[in-house]
XYZ file of C-alpha atoms in Angstrom:
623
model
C 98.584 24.739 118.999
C 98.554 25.224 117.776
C 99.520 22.604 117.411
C 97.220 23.113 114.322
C 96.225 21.299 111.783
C 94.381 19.934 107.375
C 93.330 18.342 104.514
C 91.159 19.269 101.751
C 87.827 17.852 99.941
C 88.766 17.066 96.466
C 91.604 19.993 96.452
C 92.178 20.918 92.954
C 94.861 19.392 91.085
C 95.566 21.136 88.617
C 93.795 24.629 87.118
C 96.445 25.846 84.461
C 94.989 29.393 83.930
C 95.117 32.002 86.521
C 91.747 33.977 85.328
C 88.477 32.582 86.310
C 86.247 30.389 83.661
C 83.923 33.070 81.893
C 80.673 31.653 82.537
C 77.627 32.719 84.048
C 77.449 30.198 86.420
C 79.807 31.399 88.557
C 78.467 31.857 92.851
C 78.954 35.132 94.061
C 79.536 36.263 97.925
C 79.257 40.256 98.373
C 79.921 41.012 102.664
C 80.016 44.500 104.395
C 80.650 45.255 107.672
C 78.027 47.975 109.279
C 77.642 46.852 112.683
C 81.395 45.524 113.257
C 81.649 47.053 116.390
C 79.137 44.984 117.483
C 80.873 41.739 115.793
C 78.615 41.480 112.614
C 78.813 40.911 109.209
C 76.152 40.941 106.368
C 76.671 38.422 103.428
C 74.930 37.839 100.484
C 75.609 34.838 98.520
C 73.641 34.244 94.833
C 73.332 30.679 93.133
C 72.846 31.162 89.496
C 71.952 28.418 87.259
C 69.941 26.214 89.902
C 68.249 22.973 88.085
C 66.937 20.942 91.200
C 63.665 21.642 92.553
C 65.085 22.367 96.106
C 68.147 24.578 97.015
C 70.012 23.413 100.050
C 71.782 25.467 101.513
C 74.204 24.706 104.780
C 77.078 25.715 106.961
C 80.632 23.696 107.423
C 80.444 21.477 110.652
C 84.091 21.721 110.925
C 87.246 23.283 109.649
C 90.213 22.348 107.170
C 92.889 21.478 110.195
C 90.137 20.656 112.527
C 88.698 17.569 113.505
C 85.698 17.950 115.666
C 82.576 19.219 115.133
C 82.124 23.355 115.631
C 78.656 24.017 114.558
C 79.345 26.938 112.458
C 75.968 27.514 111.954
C 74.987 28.767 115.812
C 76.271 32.371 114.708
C 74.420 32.544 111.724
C 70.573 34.631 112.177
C 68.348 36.814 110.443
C 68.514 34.476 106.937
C 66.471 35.745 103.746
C 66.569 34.542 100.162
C 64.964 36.051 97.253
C 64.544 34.715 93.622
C 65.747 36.448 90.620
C 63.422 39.325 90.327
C 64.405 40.326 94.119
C 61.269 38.474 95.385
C 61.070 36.907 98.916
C 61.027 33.458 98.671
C 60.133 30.725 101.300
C 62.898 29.035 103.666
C 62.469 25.588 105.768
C 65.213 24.407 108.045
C 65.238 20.721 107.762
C 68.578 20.793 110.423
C 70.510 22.965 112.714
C 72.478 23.603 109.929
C 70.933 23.465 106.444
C 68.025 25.872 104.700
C 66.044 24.901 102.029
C 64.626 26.916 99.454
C 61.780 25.907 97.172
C 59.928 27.533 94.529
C 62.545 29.692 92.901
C 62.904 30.822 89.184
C 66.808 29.427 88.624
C 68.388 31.602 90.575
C 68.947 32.081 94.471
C 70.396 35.337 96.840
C 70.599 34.133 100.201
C 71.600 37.043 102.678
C 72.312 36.340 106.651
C 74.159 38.237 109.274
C 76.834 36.222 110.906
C 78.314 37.339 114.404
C 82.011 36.393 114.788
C 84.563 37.469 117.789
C 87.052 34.732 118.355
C 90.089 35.427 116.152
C 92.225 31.946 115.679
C 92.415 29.127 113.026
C 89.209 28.259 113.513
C 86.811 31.018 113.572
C 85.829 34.850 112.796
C 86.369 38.037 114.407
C 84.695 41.210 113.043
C 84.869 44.576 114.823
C 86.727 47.775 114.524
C 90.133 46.834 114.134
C 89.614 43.800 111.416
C 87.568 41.477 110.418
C 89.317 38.033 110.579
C 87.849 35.492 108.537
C 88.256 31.679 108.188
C 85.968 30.549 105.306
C 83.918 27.576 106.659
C 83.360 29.745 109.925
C 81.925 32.550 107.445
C 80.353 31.429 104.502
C 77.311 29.313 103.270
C 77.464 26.798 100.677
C 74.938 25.034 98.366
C 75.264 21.071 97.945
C 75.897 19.671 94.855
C 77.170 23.470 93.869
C 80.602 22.688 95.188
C 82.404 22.392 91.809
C 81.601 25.865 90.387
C 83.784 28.846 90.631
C 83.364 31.797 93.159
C 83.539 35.263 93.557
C 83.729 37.238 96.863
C 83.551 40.768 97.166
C 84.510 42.502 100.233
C 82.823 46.252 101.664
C 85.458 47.545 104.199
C 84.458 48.895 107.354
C 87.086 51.019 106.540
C 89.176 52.334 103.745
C 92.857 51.723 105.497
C 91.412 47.727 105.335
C 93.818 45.497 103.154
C 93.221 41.740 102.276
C 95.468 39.523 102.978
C 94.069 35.947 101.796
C 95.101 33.092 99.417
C 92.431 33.779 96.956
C 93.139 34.739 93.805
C 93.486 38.660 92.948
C 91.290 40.516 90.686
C 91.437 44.127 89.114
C 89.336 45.271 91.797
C 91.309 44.844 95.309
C 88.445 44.239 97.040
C 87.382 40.922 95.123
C 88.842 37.571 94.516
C 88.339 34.422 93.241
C 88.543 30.793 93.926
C 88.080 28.033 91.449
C 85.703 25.717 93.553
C 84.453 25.327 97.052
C 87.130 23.717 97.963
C 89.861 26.361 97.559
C 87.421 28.498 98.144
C 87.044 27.226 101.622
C 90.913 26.698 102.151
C 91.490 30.232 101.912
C 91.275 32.244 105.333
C 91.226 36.174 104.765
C 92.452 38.881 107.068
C 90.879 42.070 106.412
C 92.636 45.039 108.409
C 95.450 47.525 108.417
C 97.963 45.249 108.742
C 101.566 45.774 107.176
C 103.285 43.347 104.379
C 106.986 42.161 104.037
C 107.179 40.237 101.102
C 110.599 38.318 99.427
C 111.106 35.904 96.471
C 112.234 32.063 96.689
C 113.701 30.846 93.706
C 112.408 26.977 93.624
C 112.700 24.053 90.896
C 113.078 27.150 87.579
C 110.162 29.001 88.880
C 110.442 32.254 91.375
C 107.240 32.605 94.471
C 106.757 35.054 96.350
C 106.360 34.708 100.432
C 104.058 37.162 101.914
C 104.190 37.718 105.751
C 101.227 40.143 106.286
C 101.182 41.034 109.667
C 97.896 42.609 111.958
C 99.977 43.933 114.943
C 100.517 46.859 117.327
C 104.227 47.091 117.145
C 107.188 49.047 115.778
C 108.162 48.872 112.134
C 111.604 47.242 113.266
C 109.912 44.768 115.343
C 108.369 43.249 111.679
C 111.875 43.559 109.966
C 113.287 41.629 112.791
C 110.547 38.874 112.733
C 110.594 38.720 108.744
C 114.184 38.124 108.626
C 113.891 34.917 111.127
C 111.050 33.693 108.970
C 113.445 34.145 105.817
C 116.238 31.710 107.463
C 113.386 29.629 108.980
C 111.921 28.883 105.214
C 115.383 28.404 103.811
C 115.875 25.826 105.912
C 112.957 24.051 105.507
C 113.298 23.983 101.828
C 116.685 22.310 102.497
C 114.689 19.447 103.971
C 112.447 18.908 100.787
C 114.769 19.764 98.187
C 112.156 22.862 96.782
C 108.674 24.411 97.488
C 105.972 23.388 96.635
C 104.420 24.758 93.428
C 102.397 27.577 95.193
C 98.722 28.232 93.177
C 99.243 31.797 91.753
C 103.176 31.576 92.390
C 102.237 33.052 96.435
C 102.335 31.830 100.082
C 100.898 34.067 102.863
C 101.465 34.067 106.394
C 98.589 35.649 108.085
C 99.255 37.130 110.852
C 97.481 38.763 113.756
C 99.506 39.739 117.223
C 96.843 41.730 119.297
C 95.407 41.425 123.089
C 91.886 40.854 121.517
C 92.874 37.506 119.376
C 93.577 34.273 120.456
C 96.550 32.184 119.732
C 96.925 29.791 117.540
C 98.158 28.727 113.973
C 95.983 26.894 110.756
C 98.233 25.402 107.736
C 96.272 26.093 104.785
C 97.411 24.939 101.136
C 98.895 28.392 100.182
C 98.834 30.226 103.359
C 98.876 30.198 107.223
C 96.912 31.833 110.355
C 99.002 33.015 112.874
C 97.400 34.412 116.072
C 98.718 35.138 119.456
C 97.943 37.867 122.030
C 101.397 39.269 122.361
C 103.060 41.580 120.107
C 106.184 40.431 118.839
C 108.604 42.435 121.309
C 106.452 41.233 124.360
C 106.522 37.470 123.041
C 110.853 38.143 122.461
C 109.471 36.968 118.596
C 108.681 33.294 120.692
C 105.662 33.144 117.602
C 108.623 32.133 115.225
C 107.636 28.265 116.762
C 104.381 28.765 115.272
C 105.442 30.293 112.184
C 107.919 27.236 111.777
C 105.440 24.819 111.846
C 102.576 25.589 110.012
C 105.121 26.611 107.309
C 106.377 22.802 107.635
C 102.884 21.848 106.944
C 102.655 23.174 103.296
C 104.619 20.073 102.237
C 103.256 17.912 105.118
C 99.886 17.241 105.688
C 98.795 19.402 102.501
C 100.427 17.941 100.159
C 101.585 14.532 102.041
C 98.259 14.061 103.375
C 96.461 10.619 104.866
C 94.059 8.516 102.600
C 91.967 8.481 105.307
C 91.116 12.185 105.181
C 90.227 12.615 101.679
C 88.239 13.730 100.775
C 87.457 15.993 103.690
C 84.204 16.547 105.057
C 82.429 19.469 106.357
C 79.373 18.158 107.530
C 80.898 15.561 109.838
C 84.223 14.441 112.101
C 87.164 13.770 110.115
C 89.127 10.481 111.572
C 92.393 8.972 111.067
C 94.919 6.963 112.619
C 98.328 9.213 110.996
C 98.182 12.121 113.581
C 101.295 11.186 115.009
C 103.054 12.098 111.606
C 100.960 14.575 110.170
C 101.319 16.897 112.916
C 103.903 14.829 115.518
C 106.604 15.084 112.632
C 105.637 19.080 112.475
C 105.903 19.306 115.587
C 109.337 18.094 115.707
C 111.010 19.725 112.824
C 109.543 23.461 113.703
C 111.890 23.690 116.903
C 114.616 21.875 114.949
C 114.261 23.648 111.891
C 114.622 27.012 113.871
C 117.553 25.499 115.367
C 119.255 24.700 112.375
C 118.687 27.911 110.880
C 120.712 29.622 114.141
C 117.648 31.178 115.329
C 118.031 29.157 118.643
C 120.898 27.552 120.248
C 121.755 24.267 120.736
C 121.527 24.461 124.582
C 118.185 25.987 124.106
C 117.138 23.086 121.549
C 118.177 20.701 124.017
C 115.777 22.244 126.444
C 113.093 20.874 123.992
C 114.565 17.608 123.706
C 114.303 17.638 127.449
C 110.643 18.543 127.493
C 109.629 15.416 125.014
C 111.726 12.997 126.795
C 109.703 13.596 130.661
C 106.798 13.332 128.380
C 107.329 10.025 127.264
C 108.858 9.128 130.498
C 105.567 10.538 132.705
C 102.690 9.849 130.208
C 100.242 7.729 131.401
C 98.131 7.699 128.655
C 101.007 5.098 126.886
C 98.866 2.335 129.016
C 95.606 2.716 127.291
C 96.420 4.172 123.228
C 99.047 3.854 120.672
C 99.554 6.548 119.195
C 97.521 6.130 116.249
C 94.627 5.646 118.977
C 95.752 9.081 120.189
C 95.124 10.299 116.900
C 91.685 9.065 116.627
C 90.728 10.863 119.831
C 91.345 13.718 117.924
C 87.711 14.089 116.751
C 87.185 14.654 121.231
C 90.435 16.650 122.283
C 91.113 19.011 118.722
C 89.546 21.796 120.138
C 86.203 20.033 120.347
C 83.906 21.397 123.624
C 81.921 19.293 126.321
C 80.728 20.407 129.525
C 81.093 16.854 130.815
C 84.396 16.076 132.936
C 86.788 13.542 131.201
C 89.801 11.573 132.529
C 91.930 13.010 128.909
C 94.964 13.697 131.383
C 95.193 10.584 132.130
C 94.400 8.114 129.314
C 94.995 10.778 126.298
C 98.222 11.673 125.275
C 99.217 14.784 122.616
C 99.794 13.280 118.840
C 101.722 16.601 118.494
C 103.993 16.040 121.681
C 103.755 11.971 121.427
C 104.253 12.066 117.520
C 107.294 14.302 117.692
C 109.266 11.900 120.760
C 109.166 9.547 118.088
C 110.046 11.885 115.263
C 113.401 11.995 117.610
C 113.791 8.627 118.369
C 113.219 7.912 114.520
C 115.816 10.202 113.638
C 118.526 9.437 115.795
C 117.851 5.987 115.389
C 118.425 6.083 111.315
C 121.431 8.386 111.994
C 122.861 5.982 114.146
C 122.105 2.410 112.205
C 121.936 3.750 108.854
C 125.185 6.805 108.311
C 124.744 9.028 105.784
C 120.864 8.868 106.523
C 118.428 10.893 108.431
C 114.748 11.485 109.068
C 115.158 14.463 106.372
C 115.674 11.713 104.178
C 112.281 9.755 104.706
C 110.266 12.996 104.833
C 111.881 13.714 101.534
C 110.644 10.570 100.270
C 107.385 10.808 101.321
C 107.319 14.068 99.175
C 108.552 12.924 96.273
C 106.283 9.741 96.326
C 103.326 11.145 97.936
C 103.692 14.809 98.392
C 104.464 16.484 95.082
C 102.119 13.521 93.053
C 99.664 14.504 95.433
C 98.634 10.986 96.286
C 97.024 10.728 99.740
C 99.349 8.103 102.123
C 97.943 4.697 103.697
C 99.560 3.788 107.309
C 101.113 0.768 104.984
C 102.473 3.610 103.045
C 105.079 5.138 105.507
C 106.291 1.805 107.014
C 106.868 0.808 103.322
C 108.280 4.093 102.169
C 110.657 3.818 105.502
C 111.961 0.299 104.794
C 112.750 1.006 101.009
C 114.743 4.179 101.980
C 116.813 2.298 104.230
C 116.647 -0.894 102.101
C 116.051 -2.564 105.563
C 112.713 -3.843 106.168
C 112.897 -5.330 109.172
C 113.944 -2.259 110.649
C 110.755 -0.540 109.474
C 108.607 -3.315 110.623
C 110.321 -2.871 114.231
C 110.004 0.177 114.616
C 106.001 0.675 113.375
C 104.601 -2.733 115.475
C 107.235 -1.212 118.636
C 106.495 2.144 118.557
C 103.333 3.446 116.613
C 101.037 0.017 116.116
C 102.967 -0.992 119.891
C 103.338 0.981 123.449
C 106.893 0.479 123.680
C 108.807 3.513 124.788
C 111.833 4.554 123.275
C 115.395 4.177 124.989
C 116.346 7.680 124.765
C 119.275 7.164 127.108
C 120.834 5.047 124.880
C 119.699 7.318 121.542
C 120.729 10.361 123.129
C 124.160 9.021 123.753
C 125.411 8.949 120.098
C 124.322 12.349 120.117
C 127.165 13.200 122.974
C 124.019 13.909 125.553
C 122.866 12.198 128.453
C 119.919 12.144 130.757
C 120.188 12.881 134.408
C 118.213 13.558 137.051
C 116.310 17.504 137.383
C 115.660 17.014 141.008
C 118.235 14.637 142.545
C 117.152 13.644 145.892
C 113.665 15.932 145.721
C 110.771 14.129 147.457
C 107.726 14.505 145.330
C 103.904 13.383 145.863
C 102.884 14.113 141.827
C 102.392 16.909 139.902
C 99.468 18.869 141.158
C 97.675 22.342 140.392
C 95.891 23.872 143.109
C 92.911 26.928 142.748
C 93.761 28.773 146.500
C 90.580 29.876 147.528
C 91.309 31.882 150.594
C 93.288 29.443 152.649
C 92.161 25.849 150.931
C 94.422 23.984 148.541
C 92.310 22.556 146.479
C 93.187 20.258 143.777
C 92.181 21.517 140.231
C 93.379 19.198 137.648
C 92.607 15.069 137.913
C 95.723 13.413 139.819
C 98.360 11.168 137.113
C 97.322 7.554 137.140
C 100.754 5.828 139.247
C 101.302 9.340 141.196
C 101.769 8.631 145.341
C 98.668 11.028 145.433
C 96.874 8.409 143.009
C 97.901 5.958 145.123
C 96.480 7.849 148.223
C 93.156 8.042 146.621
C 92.967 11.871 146.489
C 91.244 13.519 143.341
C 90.194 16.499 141.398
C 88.419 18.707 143.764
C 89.654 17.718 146.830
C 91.140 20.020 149.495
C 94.335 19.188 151.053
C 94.559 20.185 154.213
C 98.399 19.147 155.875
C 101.195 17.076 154.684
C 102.932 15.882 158.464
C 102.503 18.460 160.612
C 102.483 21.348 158.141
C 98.989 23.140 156.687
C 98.663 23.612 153.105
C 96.957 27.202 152.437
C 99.488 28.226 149.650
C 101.781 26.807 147.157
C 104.964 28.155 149.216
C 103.688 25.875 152.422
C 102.943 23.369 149.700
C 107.268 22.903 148.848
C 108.006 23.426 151.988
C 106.213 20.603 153.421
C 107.754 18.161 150.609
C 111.057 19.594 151.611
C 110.351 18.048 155.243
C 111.140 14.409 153.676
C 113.339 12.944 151.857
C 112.062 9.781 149.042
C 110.991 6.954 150.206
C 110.083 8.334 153.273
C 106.277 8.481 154.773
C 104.074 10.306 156.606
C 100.235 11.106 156.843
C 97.907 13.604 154.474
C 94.950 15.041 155.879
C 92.520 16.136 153.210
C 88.677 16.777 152.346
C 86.894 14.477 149.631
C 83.338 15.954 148.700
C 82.567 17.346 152.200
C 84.560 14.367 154.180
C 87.496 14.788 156.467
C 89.954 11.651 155.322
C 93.519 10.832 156.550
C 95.851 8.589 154.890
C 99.323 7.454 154.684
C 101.267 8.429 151.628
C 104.842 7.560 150.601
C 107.580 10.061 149.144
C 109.186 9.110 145.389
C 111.994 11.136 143.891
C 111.373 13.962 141.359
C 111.132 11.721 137.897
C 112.013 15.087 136.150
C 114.988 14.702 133.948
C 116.954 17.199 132.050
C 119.311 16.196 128.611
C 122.430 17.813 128.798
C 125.871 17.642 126.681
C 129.073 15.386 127.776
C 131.982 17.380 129.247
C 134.770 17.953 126.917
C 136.771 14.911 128.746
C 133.853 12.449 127.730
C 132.535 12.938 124.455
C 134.408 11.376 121.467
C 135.021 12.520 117.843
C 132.190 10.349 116.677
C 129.550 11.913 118.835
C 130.629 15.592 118.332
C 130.049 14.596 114.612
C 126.860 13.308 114.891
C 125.094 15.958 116.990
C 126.795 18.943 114.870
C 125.365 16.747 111.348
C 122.163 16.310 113.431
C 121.790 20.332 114.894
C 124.563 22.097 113.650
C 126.866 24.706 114.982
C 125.939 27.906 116.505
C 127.852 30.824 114.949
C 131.374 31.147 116.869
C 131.613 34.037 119.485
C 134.223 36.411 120.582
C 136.955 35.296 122.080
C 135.658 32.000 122.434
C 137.944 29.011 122.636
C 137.476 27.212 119.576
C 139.363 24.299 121.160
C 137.271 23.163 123.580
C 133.975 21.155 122.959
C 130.514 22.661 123.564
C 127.328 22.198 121.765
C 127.654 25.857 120.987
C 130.896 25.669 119.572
């Protein structure tokens, strides 16, 4: 959320030495930090070398991992440029978010102050405690410059500030290096006090280190803790792939910031992650592991295995395509089952999230108007994009993270059941070794071809794609889930229930916050966002407690009348009790489940580590 997302213009494919090209043509970034209590930052940027006419000069629209528009460029104010000899030259803005510059001698110094203070993935936070930097959020950039090196050099606010970034290290460790824009821009960078756990992965003859550099407020035991769940975590997503990637400068950083101030998040980048969240790692019981897990996953998928239809990307405009579901619904899927595998979870606790993506297919209404590849489109509207507009998104959008990952499952447990020996670890291995580690971008032909040939079963793949992902169908997880040695049952036998509602209390009015889900008996009832309800039978709704207990009156299938208030009118309908659709997955008893199925879920999650005086007899997921 993360979730979080990326794909790079034109990413660099290959740069064999690790010291930047001596030539003079090389852009150069120098930023200090005076007023960063105040949230500012003054950068300087010169263009050496210049042979059109007219320098243009422009902030990023958007965001590696993002696909709206941000509009960088709103923070940006008090923007000079000078020529070679220091003089002032003249600047036209032909956009909200380009400057020209005419009449120069060759060379350019642009200087601007930029204000930053939202900490996350997507944007920059400068004041006393860090200055938190993603790149396209920060930094100018000259068109048709984009293919020449860059230098950035970094003034402190104060001298206990390290960098923690992707860019390449200097002798100076205050200034880096990136070998085009495009890295360049790839590359967040945490400036602060932060602490560093590093540890070395041997991978396919070569050795990398992993960097977890972490901005936080806790205890020194608190980051040994976290770093030695991140260790198993990594392991066991290297199982998956079969190796690493091959790391630029033989590094991968997880940057990491855990304050009150920040805000969460997480941003896969090509040789390093943001991780934000505004509790420290004892208050959040080390919950940010989830996070850590899947933008981790995302260094083979998504930068490496990345859609056709995002490259190159673009910062100047939305970035659109159709493979959401698997770019970040796959993620999404293996980050909970990754820690699970790597016995940082349980299985009864892993089966809580198989539970939460099976009432989400079950309840989404959204199924009725998108596949999800048109979910994934809508991304350039719901990825973090803003509009002060209302939308009906609850209702006709559904999550490609949450939506991508049900079928993730139902993928998987459908190969493991038709096709033994197989798995989904076995496809997204594929996919790496024909499109990730090649680094040649995927088509949507791409995976249903890739799928079929690993399973030598076409027809299969076909299915699957035109049911599933170029379809609506929903998946039978009740049948799936039952190879596994689980079954779905009701949450709430017997619970009446109206549809799931969030109400705002003012005082003593209930009044309905959130839009009402398309099929719901309050849908039904015509009641909406906004709207006060005032009693359910004979009992007044002024809190959430007299909300239940009203429901408990009935039983489902039962009516009775709802008084409410629609945009100043007093309205009175009849509305008709259903049962709780909630459903929870839970394990077979010991009497019901079979060799077979105790195989398959312990080859599918694996066993927990074996307590105490347990009886190692006797079935149980943990076992």
């Amino acid at each position: 959320m993360r979730i979080a997302p990326t794909v790079l213009l034109a990413l660099i494919v290959a740069f064999s030495s690790h010291s930047l090209p001596v030539k003079d043509n090389v852009i150069h970034y120098k930023v200090t930090f005076e007023n960063a209590v105040h949230h500012e930052a003054r950068i300087s940027v010169t263009f050496p070398d210049i042979e059109s006419q007219v320098l243009t000069v422009q902030m990023s629209r958007t965001s590696p991992g993002r696909y709206a528009l941000h509009e960088f460029a709103k923070n940006v104010y008090n923007v000079t440029a000078v020529n070679s000899m220091g003089e002032p030259l003249e600047i036209t803005r032909p956009n909200p978010y380009q400057w020209a510059i005419d009449n120069h001698d060759g060379e350019v110094t642009v200087t601007y102050t930029l204000f930053g203070d939202r900490a996350d993935g997507t944007y920059a936070q400068i004041d006393r405690t860090h200055a938190h930097l993603n790149i396209p959020a920060t930094f100018m950039w000259a068109s048709n410059h984009e293919k020449r090196p860059i230098k950035v050099t970094f003034e402190p606010f104060s001298s206990t500030w390290k960098v923690a970034t992707q860019l390449q290290k200097t002798q100076d460790k205050y200034t880096f290096t990136a070998p085009n824009l495009a890295y360049f821009m790839d590359s967040p960078t945490e400036l602060s006090d932060h602490q560093v756990k590093s540890w070395t992965v041997h991978s396919s003859g070569k050795d990398y280190q992993i960097n977890l550099a972490v901005h936080h407020d806790g205890l020194e035991e608190d980051l040994v803790e976290f770093t030695r769940q991140a260790k198993a975590v990594v392991a066991e997503q290297i199982k998956v792939y079969g190796e690493l990637p091959a790391f630029d400068y033989g590094e991968y950083t997880f940057i990491a910031c855990y304050l009150p101030h920040v805000n969460r998040d997480g941003m896969e980048h090509r040789n390093s992650t943001i991780l934000t969240n505004t509790q420290s790692l004892d208050e959040g019981n080390f919950s940010q592991l989830g996070t850590l897990s899947h933008e981790f996953f995302h260094a083979w998928n998504v930068e490496r295995i990345r859609p056709k239809a995002l490259e190159p990307f673009n910062f100047s405009a939305h970035n659109m395509t159709t493979n959401l579901w698997f770019a970040e619904g796959f993620t999404s899927y293996y980050d909970k089952l990754m820690i699970r595998r790597a016995q940082e979870s349980t299985v009864d606790e892993y089966l809580k999230a198989v539970t939460k993506t099976v009432n989400q297919v079950e309840q989404v209404p959204g199924r009725q108007f998108f596949t999800p590849e048109g979910a994934s489109m809508l991304a350039t509207f719901t990825d973090a994009g803003t509009s002060i507009d209302k939308t009906n998104f609850s209702n006709i959008f559904f999550s490609y993270y949450s939506y991508g990952s049900a079928m993730a499952l139902a993928l998987d447990l459908s190969i493991r059941q038709q096709f033994p020996g197989k798995s989904l670890d076995d496809f997204m291995r594929k996919m790496w070794t024909d499109f990730g580690k090649p680094e040649i971008p995927y088509t949507r032909e791409d995976l249903r071809h890739t799928l079929g040939t690993l399973l030598n079963n076409d027809a299969f793949a076909k299915q699957f794609f035109e049911q599933y992902i170029y379809g609506q169908v929903k998946p039978d997880y009740a049948s799936l889930l039952t190879h596994a040695g689980l079954k779905i049952v009701s949450a709430h036998p017997g619970d009446a229930f109206l549809g799931q509602v969030k109400f705002n209390f003012n005082g003593e009015a209930a009044i309905i916050e959130k839009p009402i889900k398309i099929g719901s008996p309050l849908y039904q009832a015509g009641l909406e966002r906004t709207d006060q309800i005032v009693k359910v039978g004979r009992r007044t709704i002024g809190n959430y407690s007299q909300w239940t207990s009203a429901l408990e009156q009935f039983k489902p299938g039962e009516s009775t009348t709802i008084e409410y208030i629609q945009r100043g009118e007093k309205l009175s309908t009849t509305i008709t009790f259903i049962e709780n659709p909630e459903v929870k997955v839970i394990a077979l008893d010991d009497e019901e489940i079979s060799e077979s199925q105790k195989a398959f879920i312990l080859a599918w999650l694996g066993a927990d580590k074996p307590k105490e005086n347990s009886d190692k007899n006797k079935w149980s997921p943990n076992s």
